[in-house]
XYZ file of C-alpha atoms in Angstrom:
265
model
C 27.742 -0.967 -5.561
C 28.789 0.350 -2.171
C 25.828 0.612 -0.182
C 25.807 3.877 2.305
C 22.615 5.055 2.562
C 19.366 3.412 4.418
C 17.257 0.596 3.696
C 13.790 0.121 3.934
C 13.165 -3.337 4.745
C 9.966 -3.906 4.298
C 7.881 -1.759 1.819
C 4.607 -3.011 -0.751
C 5.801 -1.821 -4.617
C 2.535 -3.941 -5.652
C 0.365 -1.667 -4.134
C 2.063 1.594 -6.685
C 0.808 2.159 -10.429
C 3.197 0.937 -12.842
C 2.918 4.777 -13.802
C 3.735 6.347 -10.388
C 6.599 3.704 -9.494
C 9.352 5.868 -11.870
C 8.772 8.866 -9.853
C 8.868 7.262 -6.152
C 11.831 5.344 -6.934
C 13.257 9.005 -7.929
C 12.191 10.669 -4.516
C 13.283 7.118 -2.686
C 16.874 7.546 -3.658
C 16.733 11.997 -3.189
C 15.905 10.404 0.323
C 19.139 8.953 0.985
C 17.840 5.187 0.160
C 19.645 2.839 -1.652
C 18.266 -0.268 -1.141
C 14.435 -2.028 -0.409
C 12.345 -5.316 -0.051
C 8.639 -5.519 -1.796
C 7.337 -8.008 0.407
C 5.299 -10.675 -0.761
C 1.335 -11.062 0.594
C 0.288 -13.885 -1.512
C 2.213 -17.178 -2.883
C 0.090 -17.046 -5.976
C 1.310 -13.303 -6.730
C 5.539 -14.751 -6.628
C 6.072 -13.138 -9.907
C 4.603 -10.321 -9.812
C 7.381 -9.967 -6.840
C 10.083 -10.964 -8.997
C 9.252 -8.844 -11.878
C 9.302 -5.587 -8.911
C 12.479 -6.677 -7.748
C 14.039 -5.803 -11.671
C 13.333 -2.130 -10.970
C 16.496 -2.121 -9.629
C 18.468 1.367 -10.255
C 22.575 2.387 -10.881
C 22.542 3.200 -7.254
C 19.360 1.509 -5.947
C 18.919 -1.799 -5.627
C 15.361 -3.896 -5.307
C 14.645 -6.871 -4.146
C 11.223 -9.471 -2.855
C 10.401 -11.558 -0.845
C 7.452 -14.354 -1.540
C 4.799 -15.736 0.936
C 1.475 -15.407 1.503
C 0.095 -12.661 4.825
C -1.990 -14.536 7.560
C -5.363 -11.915 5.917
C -4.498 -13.735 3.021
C -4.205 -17.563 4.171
C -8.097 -18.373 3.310
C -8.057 -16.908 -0.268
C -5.298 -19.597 -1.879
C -4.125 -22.932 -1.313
C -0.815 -23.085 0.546
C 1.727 -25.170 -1.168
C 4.046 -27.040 1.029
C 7.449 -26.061 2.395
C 9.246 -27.558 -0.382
C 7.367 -25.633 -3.289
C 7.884 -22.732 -1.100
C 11.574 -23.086 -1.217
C 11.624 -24.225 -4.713
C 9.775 -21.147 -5.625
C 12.212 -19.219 -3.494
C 15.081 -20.465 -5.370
C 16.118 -16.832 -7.460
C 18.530 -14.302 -6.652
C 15.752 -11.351 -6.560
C 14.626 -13.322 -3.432
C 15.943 -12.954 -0.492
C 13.335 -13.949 2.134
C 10.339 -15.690 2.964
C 6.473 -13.855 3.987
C 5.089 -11.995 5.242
C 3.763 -14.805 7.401
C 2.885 -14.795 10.604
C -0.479 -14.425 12.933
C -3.237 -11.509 13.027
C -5.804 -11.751 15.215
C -6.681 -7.633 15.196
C -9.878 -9.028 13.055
C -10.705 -11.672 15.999
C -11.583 -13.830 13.336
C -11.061 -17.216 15.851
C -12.042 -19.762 13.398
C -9.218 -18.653 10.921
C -6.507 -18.958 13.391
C -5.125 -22.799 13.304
C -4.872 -21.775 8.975
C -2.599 -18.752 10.589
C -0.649 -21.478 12.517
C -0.546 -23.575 9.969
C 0.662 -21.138 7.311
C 3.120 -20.028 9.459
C 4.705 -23.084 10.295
C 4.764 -24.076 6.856
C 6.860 -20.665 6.349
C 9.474 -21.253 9.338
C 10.028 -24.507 7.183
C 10.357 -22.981 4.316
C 12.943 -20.299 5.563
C 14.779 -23.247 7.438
C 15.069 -25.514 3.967
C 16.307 -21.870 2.207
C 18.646 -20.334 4.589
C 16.522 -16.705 3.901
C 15.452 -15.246 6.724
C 11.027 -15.082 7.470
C 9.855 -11.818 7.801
C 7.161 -12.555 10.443
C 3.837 -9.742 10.952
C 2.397 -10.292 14.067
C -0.419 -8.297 15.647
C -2.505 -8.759 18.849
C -1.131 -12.590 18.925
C 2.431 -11.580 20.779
C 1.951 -14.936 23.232
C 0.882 -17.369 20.313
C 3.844 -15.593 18.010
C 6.334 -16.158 20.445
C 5.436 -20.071 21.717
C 5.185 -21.066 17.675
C 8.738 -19.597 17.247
C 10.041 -21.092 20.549
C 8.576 -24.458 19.773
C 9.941 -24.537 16.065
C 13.189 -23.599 17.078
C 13.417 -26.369 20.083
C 12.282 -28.688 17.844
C 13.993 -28.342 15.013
C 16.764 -25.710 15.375
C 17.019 -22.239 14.845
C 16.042 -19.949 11.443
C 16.675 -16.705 10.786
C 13.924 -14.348 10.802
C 12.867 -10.468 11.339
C 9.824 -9.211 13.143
C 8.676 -6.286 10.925
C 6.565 -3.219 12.147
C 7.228 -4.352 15.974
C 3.983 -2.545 17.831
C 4.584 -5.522 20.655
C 5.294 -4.950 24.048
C 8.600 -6.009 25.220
C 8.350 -9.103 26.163
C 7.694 -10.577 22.174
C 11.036 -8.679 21.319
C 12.987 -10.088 24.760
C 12.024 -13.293 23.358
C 12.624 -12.820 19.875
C 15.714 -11.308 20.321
C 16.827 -14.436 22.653
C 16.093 -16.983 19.696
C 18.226 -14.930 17.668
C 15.799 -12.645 15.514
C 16.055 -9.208 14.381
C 13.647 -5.847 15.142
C 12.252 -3.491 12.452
C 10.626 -0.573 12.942
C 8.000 1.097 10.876
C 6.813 5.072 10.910
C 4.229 4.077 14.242
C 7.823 4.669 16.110
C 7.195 8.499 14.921
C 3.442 8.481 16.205
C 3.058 10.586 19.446
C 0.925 8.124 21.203
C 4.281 4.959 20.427
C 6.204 5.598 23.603
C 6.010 1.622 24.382
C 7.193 1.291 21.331
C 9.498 3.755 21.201
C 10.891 2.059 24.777
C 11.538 -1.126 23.146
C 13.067 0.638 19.663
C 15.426 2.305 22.331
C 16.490 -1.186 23.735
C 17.157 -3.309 20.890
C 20.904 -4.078 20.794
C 22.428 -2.247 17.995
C 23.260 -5.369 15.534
C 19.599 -6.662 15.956
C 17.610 -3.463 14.663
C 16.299 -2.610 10.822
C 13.988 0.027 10.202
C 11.227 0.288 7.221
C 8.122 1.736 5.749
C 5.483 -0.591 5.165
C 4.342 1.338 2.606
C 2.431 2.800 0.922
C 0.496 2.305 5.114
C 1.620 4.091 8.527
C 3.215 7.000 7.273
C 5.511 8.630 9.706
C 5.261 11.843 11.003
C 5.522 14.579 9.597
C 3.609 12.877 6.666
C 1.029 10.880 8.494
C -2.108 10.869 7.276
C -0.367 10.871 3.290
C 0.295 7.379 1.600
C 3.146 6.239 2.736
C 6.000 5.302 0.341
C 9.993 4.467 0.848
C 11.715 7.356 0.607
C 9.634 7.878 3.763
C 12.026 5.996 6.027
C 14.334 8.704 6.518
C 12.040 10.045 8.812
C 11.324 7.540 10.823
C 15.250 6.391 10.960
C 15.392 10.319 12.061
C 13.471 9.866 14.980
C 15.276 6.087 15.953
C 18.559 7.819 15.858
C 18.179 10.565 17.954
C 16.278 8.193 20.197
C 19.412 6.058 20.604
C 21.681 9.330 20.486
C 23.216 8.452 17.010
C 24.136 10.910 14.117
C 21.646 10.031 11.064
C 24.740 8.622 8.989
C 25.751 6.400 11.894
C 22.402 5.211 12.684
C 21.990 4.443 8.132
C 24.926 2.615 8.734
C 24.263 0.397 11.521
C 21.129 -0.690 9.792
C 22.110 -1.473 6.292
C 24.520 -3.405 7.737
C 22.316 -5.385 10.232
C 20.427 -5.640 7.141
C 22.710 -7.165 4.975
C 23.684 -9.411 7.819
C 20.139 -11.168 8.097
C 19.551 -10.944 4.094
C 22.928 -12.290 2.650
C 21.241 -12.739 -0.707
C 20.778 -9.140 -0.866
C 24.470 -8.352 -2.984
């Protein structure tokens, strides 16, 4: 399949009936979508993932990604790297997370389990070659020295920091170890200049957009659950941003996309 149209890269099938998924696949691909990632919250829910990611459609494709969400890292054992990877080891998969750090909850004593778990993750994608899709939020200066001292360490990994609602320096930084941008529908929301500022300075081959979903709805359907068909609009409002056609700016990301997921064929 020739892939033309946009991707969301991040989106949450679990979260949809079995009942409703039919018809929001339907209005995904009407949207001009042809491709998405379910992302994984929990290790323990890994095939759940896989079984989403055989929804797949004659001209849309699905795919997961398995790891467990910092919110989640006190609710399940975490396996080590190598089970990670092991359990990683399918075609349907073609990343590792969400992992990353949350502190929005200023829940202090959970935070070295964050670390932790996300070290354990940046191993993971290391052993695998699949890129981490990292969630970070209110912990930009603890995000950025974990990623700095992994990759000085132990070399670089590929990786994507979804929903960026940082300020510029985590993306400066990110972007200078080698990692990609993706932006969410909060790039629609009237009070997201800052973030609209960085969206507008990402080089052009380091940028993915997505939906989240079925959270942060973009304008014009904020406020509504949010599902993937949705990323039209906020790939709208990128592209005019950067002073791209729509078509230009669905090209560019797909293939930034399949660039930092090369298991997604």
């Amino acid at each position: 399949m020739t892939r033309t149209g946009l991707t969301d890269s991040h989106c949450h099938l679990a979260h949809f009936s079995d009942g409703e998924l039919p018809e929001i696949l339907a209005r995904t691909q009407q949207a001009g979508v042809d491709g998405m990632v379910t992302i994984g919250t929990r290790l323990s829910r890994a095939q759940q993932q896989k079984k989403l990611a055989t929804l797949d459609q004659p001209d849309l494709r699905v795919w997961c990604t398995i790891g467990t969400h910092p919110d989640h890292v006190t609710e399940e054992d975490l396996p080590d790297a190598a089970t990670i990877a092991a359990m990683a080891d399918d075609p349907c998969v073609v990343g590792i997370g969400e992992s990353g750090l949350d502190y929005f909850h200023g829940q202090a004593d959970v935070r070295p389990l964050q670390h932790e778990s996300f070290r354990v993750h940046i191993d993971a994608a290391r052993r695998t070659g699949l890129p981490l899709v990292i969630h970070t939020r209110e912990a930009d200066e603890d995000t950025l020295a974990i990623l700095r001292d992994e990759t000085t360490r132990n070399g670089a990994f590929p990786f994507l920091i979804h929903c960026f609602s940082s300020g510029p320096e985590l993306a400066r930084g990110a972007l200078a170890l080698g990692g990609y941008i993706s932006f969410s529908g909060i790039a629609t929301f009237s009070r997201a200049q800052s973030v609209r500022d960085v969206a507008k300075d990402v080089p052009a081959d380091r940028l993915l957009v997505e939906t989240d979903s079925p959270y942060l709805a973009p304008v014009p359907r904020r406020g509504k659950r949010n599902e993937p068909g949705y990323v039209a609009y906020t790939a709208r409002v990128l592209a005019e941003l950067r002073g791209m056609e729509d078509a230009a700016f669905a090209e560019m990301t797909t293939a930034n996309f399949s660039r930092l997921f090369t298991q997604a064929v």
